[in-house]
Amino acid sequence: MRLVFLGAPGVGKGTIAETFSAEAGLAHISTGAILREQIKEGSDLGKAAKSYIDAGDLVPDKLVSDMLAEHLKNCKRGYILDGYPRTIEQAKFLDDLLDQLETPLNAVVLVEIPEKTIVERLTSRLTCKSCGAIYNTKNQPSEKEGICDKCGHELIQRDDDKEEVIVQRLKTYESKTKPLIDFYKKKDLLLTVDNSGSPEEAVENLKQVLSEKEE
Ligand code: AMP
């Protein structure tokens, strides 16, 4: 199965993608996580991407699309694309790439929560410094405060989860990424999952809409 997860920053795409990909044996490809890894390693790509990420803007299409193509060409199983595409340009690039690979998308999942909860969720999100696992002090805390349940390393707040950057990220989503909803609706690929409850409920909801699509 090949899926794209779409949605505003803070709607919980990453958490649902992490849980569902592990259950369904899919690769979880998060372009944001790959870029953060590149920054940590100090690669040329990481250096080029950092200022955009810190400002809450999108990294230029070409950089992210080349990086993604490398990953997809080497990916031998189904996957969830989490955070890509984020512009119409990227969506067209993905279409062409998947045409060449003869591996079309099965569905695009729009994850939604009420707008007023978005900032609250982002400012209370913590990420593991080492493995990137996602927690939330309000609705998904780690067992031991500040420590990752999975690998025991420290949990930190992402620099771009600070309130001033969040405002810019939401603006970027509205202007650049939201048009993808119509783009994929027209291709009859769009499914919607409500994530206003617990992550477990959202994963159940996702399974439901996927099985309805298959029928
Ligand atoms: P995320 O972890 O998905 O919230 O991504 C964090 C940041 O990485 C975003 O705010 C962007 O600056 C950058 N980024 C991730 N994916 C993309 C993409 N597909 N296109 C451009 N920038 C991206």
mmCIF file of C-alpha atoms and ligand atoms in Angstrom:
data_model
loop_
_atom_site.group_PDB
_atom_site.id
_atom_site.type_symbol
_atom_site.label_atom_id
_atom_site.label_comp_id
_atom_site.label_asym_id
_atom_site.label_seq_id
_atom_site.Cartn_x
_atom_site.Cartn_y
_atom_site.Cartn_z
ATOM 1 C CA MET A 1 0.000 0.000 0.000
ATOM 2 C CA ARG A 2 1.253 3.497 -0.872
ATOM 3 C CA LEU A 3 -0.245 6.388 1.053
ATOM 4 C CA VAL A 4 0.287 10.133 1.406
ATOM 5 C CA PHE A 5 -0.617 11.828 4.694
ATOM 6 C CA LEU A 6 -1.748 15.406 4.358
ATOM 7 C CA GLY A 7 -2.738 17.944 7.006
ATOM 8 C CA ALA A 8 -1.751 21.123 8.820
ATOM 9 C CA PRO A 9 1.273 21.050 11.130
ATOM 10 C CA GLY A 10 0.199 19.720 14.521
ATOM 11 C CA VAL A 11 -2.753 17.603 13.407
ATOM 12 C CA GLY A 12 -0.922 14.427 14.436
ATOM 13 C CA LYS A 13 0.027 13.002 11.027
ATOM 14 C CA GLY A 14 3.385 11.786 12.321
ATOM 15 C CA THR A 15 1.964 9.910 15.299
ATOM 16 C CA ILE A 16 -0.708 8.146 13.258
ATOM 17 C CA ALA A 17 1.790 7.366 10.486
ATOM 18 C CA GLU A 18 4.245 5.930 13.026
ATOM 19 C CA THR A 19 1.640 3.629 14.613
ATOM 20 C CA PHE A 20 -0.111 2.530 11.431
ATOM 21 C CA SER A 21 3.089 1.934 9.428
ATOM 22 C CA ALA A 22 4.446 -0.334 12.194
ATOM 23 C CA GLU A 23 1.172 -2.300 12.307
ATOM 24 C CA ALA A 24 0.797 -2.610 8.551
ATOM 25 C CA GLY A 25 4.496 -3.255 7.780
ATOM 26 C CA LEU A 26 4.865 -0.059 5.761
ATOM 27 C CA ALA A 27 7.884 2.243 5.605
ATOM 28 C CA HIS A 28 7.252 5.597 7.321
ATOM 29 C CA ILE A 29 8.928 8.258 5.197
ATOM 30 C CA SER A 30 8.839 11.651 6.900
ATOM 31 C CA THR A 31 10.634 14.327 4.897
ATOM 32 C CA GLY A 32 10.777 16.556 8.004
ATOM 33 C CA ALA A 33 12.517 13.780 9.975
ATOM 34 C CA ILE A 34 14.968 13.099 7.139
ATOM 35 C CA LEU A 35 15.791 16.815 6.929
ATOM 36 C CA ARG A 36 16.321 17.040 10.714
ATOM 37 C CA GLU A 37 18.654 14.036 10.447
ATOM 38 C CA GLN A 38 20.602 15.799 7.683
ATOM 39 C CA ILE A 39 20.913 18.906 9.851
ATOM 40 C CA LYS A 40 22.216 16.805 12.734
ATOM 41 C CA GLU A 41 24.795 15.209 10.444
ATOM 42 C CA GLY A 42 25.844 18.628 9.103
ATOM 43 C CA SER A 43 25.452 17.526 5.446
ATOM 44 C CA ASP A 44 25.226 20.036 2.580
ATOM 45 C CA LEU A 45 21.502 19.326 2.312
ATOM 46 C CA GLY A 46 21.090 19.894 6.061
ATOM 47 C CA LYS A 47 22.969 23.192 5.872
ATOM 48 C CA ALA A 48 20.856 24.344 2.917
ATOM 49 C CA ALA A 49 17.569 23.344 4.617
ATOM 50 C CA LYS A 50 18.158 24.701 8.127
ATOM 51 C CA SER A 51 17.338 28.373 7.631
ATOM 52 C CA TYR A 52 14.023 27.554 5.917
ATOM 53 C CA ILE A 53 12.962 25.136 8.642
ATOM 54 C CA ASP A 54 13.936 27.549 11.426
ATOM 55 C CA ALA A 55 11.841 30.277 9.795
ATOM 56 C CA GLY A 56 8.774 28.025 9.369
ATOM 57 C CA ASP A 57 9.091 28.138 5.568
ATOM 58 C CA LEU A 58 9.266 25.295 3.093
ATOM 59 C CA VAL A 59 12.606 23.976 1.907
ATOM 60 C CA PRO A 60 12.847 24.548 -1.891
ATOM 61 C CA ASP A 61 10.983 21.945 -3.966
ATOM 62 C CA LYS A 62 14.026 20.721 -5.876
ATOM 63 C CA LEU A 63 16.031 19.890 -2.741
ATOM 64 C CA VAL A 64 13.201 17.975 -1.085
ATOM 65 C CA SER A 65 12.015 16.228 -4.258
ATOM 66 C CA ASP A 66 15.505 14.936 -5.158
ATOM 67 C CA MET A 67 15.900 13.692 -1.595
ATOM 68 C CA LEU A 68 12.520 11.957 -1.703
ATOM 69 C CA ALA A 69 13.173 10.344 -5.109
ATOM 70 C CA GLU A 70 16.331 8.742 -3.691
ATOM 71 C CA HIS A 71 14.307 7.256 -0.828
ATOM 72 C CA LEU A 72 11.470 5.976 -2.988
ATOM 73 C CA LYS A 73 13.750 4.357 -5.534
ATOM 74 C CA ASN A 74 15.339 2.358 -2.723
ATOM 75 C CA CYS A 75 12.084 1.530 -0.968
ATOM 76 C CA LYS A 76 11.050 -2.015 -1.790
ATOM 77 C CA ARG A 77 7.815 -2.096 0.230
ATOM 78 C CA GLY A 78 4.665 -0.051 0.709
ATOM 79 C CA TYR A 79 5.014 3.260 2.498
ATOM 80 C CA ILE A 80 3.402 6.290 4.081
ATOM 81 C CA LEU A 81 4.684 9.645 2.877
ATOM 82 C CA ASP A 82 4.373 11.958 5.859
ATOM 83 C CA GLY A 83 4.894 15.623 4.992
ATOM 84 C CA TYR A 84 5.427 15.185 1.254
ATOM 85 C CA PRO A 85 4.117 16.555 -1.068
ATOM 86 C CA ARG A 86 3.617 20.010 0.397
ATOM 87 C CA THR A 87 3.199 22.031 -2.814
ATOM 88 C CA ILE A 88 1.458 21.461 -6.144
ATOM 89 C CA GLU A 89 4.914 21.333 -7.761
ATOM 90 C CA GLN A 90 5.915 18.488 -5.452
ATOM 91 C CA ALA A 91 2.634 16.655 -6.101
ATOM 92 C CA LYS A 92 3.265 16.807 -9.852
ATOM 93 C CA PHE A 93 6.836 15.628 -9.335
ATOM 94 C CA LEU A 94 5.515 12.707 -7.276
ATOM 95 C CA ASP A 95 2.963 11.814 -9.954
ATOM 96 C CA ASP A 96 5.695 11.669 -12.611
ATOM 97 C CA LEU A 97 8.040 9.692 -10.393
ATOM 98 C CA LEU A 98 5.380 7.121 -9.474
ATOM 99 C CA ASP A 99 4.368 6.833 -13.140
ATOM 100 C CA GLN A 100 7.968 6.003 -14.010
ATOM 101 C CA LEU A 101 8.194 3.473 -11.177
ATOM 102 C CA GLU A 102 4.741 2.109 -12.143
ATOM 103 C CA THR A 103 3.630 2.304 -8.511
ATOM 104 C CA PRO A 104 0.559 4.579 -8.224
ATOM 105 C CA LEU A 105 -0.726 5.908 -4.904
ATOM 106 C CA ASN A 106 -3.583 3.994 -3.261
ATOM 107 C CA ALA A 107 -4.923 6.951 -1.274
ATOM 108 C CA VAL A 108 -4.191 10.369 0.198
ATOM 109 C CA VAL A 109 -5.256 10.701 3.819
ATOM 110 C CA LEU A 110 -6.198 14.149 5.081
ATOM 111 C CA VAL A 111 -5.789 14.227 8.871
ATOM 112 C CA GLU A 112 -7.973 16.839 10.570
ATOM 113 C CA ILE A 113 -8.486 18.362 14.022
ATOM 114 C CA PRO A 114 -10.387 21.518 15.024
ATOM 115 C CA GLU A 115 -8.271 24.587 14.197
ATOM 116 C CA LYS A 116 -8.221 25.904 17.771
ATOM 117 C CA THR A 117 -6.434 22.757 19.037
ATOM 118 C CA ILE A 118 -3.557 22.956 16.561
ATOM 119 C CA VAL A 119 -1.359 25.506 18.332
ATOM 120 C CA GLU A 120 -2.021 23.856 21.688
ATOM 121 C CA ARG A 121 -0.913 20.469 20.339
ATOM 122 C CA LEU A 122 2.207 21.861 18.704
ATOM 123 C CA THR A 123 3.398 23.798 21.734
ATOM 124 C CA SER A 124 2.947 20.740 23.973
ATOM 125 C CA ARG A 125 4.690 18.353 21.551
ATOM 126 C CA LEU A 126 8.025 16.801 22.525
ATOM 127 C CA THR A 127 10.316 14.847 20.191
ATOM 128 C CA CYS A 128 13.057 12.376 21.055
ATOM 129 C CA LYS A 129 16.456 13.893 20.340
ATOM 130 C CA SER A 130 17.779 10.528 19.247
ATOM 131 C CA CYS A 131 15.072 8.410 17.536
ATOM 132 C CA GLY A 132 12.553 11.135 16.651
ATOM 133 C CA ALA A 133 9.586 9.480 18.452
ATOM 134 C CA ILE A 134 6.771 11.942 19.112
ATOM 135 C CA TYR A 135 5.067 12.633 22.482
ATOM 136 C CA ASN A 136 2.654 15.204 23.793
ATOM 137 C CA THR A 137 2.653 16.430 27.375
ATOM 138 C CA LYS A 138 -1.150 16.838 27.224
ATOM 139 C CA ASN A 139 -2.528 13.753 25.445
ATOM 140 C CA GLN A 140 0.395 11.401 24.883
ATOM 141 C CA PRO A 141 3.042 11.772 27.619
ATOM 142 C CA SER A 142 6.090 9.530 27.968
ATOM 143 C CA GLU A 143 6.116 7.219 30.990
ATOM 144 C CA LYS A 144 9.082 9.022 32.553
ATOM 145 C CA GLU A 145 8.933 12.792 32.163
ATOM 146 C CA GLY A 146 11.369 14.078 29.547
ATOM 147 C CA ILE A 147 12.668 10.600 28.594
ATOM 148 C CA CYS A 148 11.827 8.589 25.466
ATOM 149 C CA ASP A 149 9.972 5.314 26.212
ATOM 150 C CA LYS A 150 11.505 3.699 23.136
ATOM 151 C CA CYS A 151 15.217 4.483 23.431
ATOM 152 C CA GLY A 152 15.735 6.237 26.798
ATOM 153 C CA HIS A 153 17.138 9.457 25.319
ATOM 154 C CA GLU A 154 16.111 13.001 26.154
ATOM 155 C CA LEU A 155 12.881 14.548 24.825
ATOM 156 C CA ILE A 156 13.161 18.075 23.493
ATOM 157 C CA GLN A 157 10.908 20.702 21.948
ATOM 158 C CA ARG A 158 11.664 21.112 18.232
ATOM 159 C CA ASP A 159 12.937 24.635 17.488
ATOM 160 C CA ASP A 160 10.142 25.057 14.963
ATOM 161 C CA ASP A 161 7.488 24.134 17.570
ATOM 162 C CA LYS A 162 8.014 27.507 19.294
ATOM 163 C CA GLU A 163 4.944 29.695 19.038
ATOM 164 C CA GLU A 164 6.395 32.387 16.743
ATOM 165 C CA VAL A 165 7.532 29.805 14.155
ATOM 166 C CA ILE A 166 4.234 27.907 14.391
ATOM 167 C CA VAL A 167 2.323 30.968 13.171
ATOM 168 C CA GLN A 168 4.494 31.077 10.047
ATOM 169 C CA ARG A 169 4.195 27.303 9.496
ATOM 170 C CA LEU A 170 0.416 27.559 9.587
ATOM 171 C CA LYS A 171 0.465 30.435 7.076
ATOM 172 C CA THR A 172 2.730 28.389 4.808
ATOM 173 C CA TYR A 173 0.318 25.451 5.070
ATOM 174 C CA GLU A 174 -2.665 27.634 4.116
ATOM 175 C CA SER A 175 -1.022 29.154 1.060
ATOM 176 C CA LYS A 176 1.157 26.335 -0.289
ATOM 177 C CA THR A 177 -0.146 22.970 0.954
ATOM 178 C CA LYS A 178 -3.917 23.353 1.326
ATOM 179 C CA PRO A 179 -4.456 23.496 -2.468
ATOM 180 C CA LEU A 180 -3.368 19.836 -2.524
ATOM 181 C CA ILE A 181 -6.705 18.877 -0.982
ATOM 182 C CA ASP A 182 -8.504 19.802 -4.197
ATOM 183 C CA PHE A 183 -5.709 18.399 -6.339
ATOM 184 C CA TYR A 184 -6.174 14.930 -4.814
ATOM 185 C CA LYS A 185 -9.980 15.233 -4.541
ATOM 186 C CA LYS A 186 -10.093 15.636 -8.312
ATOM 187 C CA LYS A 187 -8.044 12.451 -8.676
ATOM 188 C CA ASP A 188 -10.538 10.693 -6.416
ATOM 189 C CA LEU A 189 -7.789 9.725 -3.958
ATOM 190 C CA LEU A 190 -8.729 11.789 -0.910
ATOM 191 C CA LEU A 191 -9.866 10.200 2.371
ATOM 192 C CA THR A 192 -10.397 12.091 5.632
ATOM 193 C CA VAL A 193 -9.496 10.973 9.148
ATOM 194 C CA ASP A 194 -10.597 12.848 12.255
ATOM 195 C CA ASN A 195 -7.871 13.021 14.921
ATOM 196 C CA SER A 196 -9.652 15.012 17.608
ATOM 197 C CA GLY A 197 -9.724 11.973 19.941
ATOM 198 C CA SER A 198 -6.860 9.662 20.905
ATOM 199 C CA PRO A 199 -4.225 8.464 18.396
ATOM 200 C CA GLU A 200 -5.611 4.910 18.782
ATOM 201 C CA GLU A 201 -9.083 6.097 17.742
ATOM 202 C CA ALA A 202 -7.601 7.870 14.729
ATOM 203 C CA VAL A 203 -5.785 4.709 13.615
ATOM 204 C CA GLU A 204 -9.074 2.750 13.870
ATOM 205 C CA ASN A 205 -10.777 5.488 11.893
ATOM 206 C CA LEU A 206 -8.018 5.249 9.265
ATOM 207 C CA LYS A 207 -8.411 1.473 8.920
ATOM 208 C CA GLN A 208 -12.140 1.968 8.478
ATOM 209 C CA VAL A 209 -11.856 4.533 5.671
ATOM 210 C CA LEU A 210 -9.172 2.471 3.919
ATOM 211 C CA SER A 211 -11.297 -0.663 3.965
ATOM 212 C CA GLU A 212 -14.336 1.285 2.713
ATOM 213 C CA LYS A 213 -12.213 2.545 -0.192
ATOM 214 C CA GLU A 214 -11.149 -0.980 -1.085
ATOM 215 C CA GLU A 215 -14.762 -2.231 -1.257
HETATM 216 P P1 AMP B 1 7.556 18.318 9.515
HETATM 217 O O1 AMP B 1 8.405 17.473 10.415
HETATM 218 O O2 AMP B 1 6.835 17.513 8.478
HETATM 219 O O3 AMP B 1 6.637 19.253 10.277
HETATM 220 O O4 AMP B 1 8.569 19.258 8.709
HETATM 221 C C1 AMP B 1 9.383 20.212 9.358
HETATM 222 C C2 AMP B 1 9.887 21.241 8.385
HETATM 223 O O5 AMP B 1 10.694 20.597 7.367
HETATM 224 C C3 AMP B 1 8.812 21.967 7.607
HETATM 225 O O6 AMP B 1 8.262 23.072 8.321
HETATM 226 C C4 AMP B 1 9.592 22.420 6.359
HETATM 227 O O7 AMP B 1 10.420 23.524 6.640
HETATM 228 C C5 AMP B 1 10.511 21.218 6.109
HETATM 229 N N1 AMP B 1 9.861 20.247 5.195
HETATM 230 C C6 AMP B 1 9.437 18.975 5.495
HETATM 231 N N2 AMP B 1 8.877 18.393 4.432
HETATM 232 C C7 AMP B 1 8.936 19.305 3.415
HETATM 233 C C8 AMP B 1 8.484 19.317 2.075
HETATM 234 N N3 AMP B 1 7.841 18.286 1.532
HETATM 235 N N4 AMP B 1 8.728 20.444 1.339
HETATM 236 C C9 AMP B 1 9.362 21.497 1.853
HETATM 237 N N5 AMP B 1 9.781 21.569 3.126
HETATM 238 C C10 AMP B 1 9.577 20.485 3.912
#
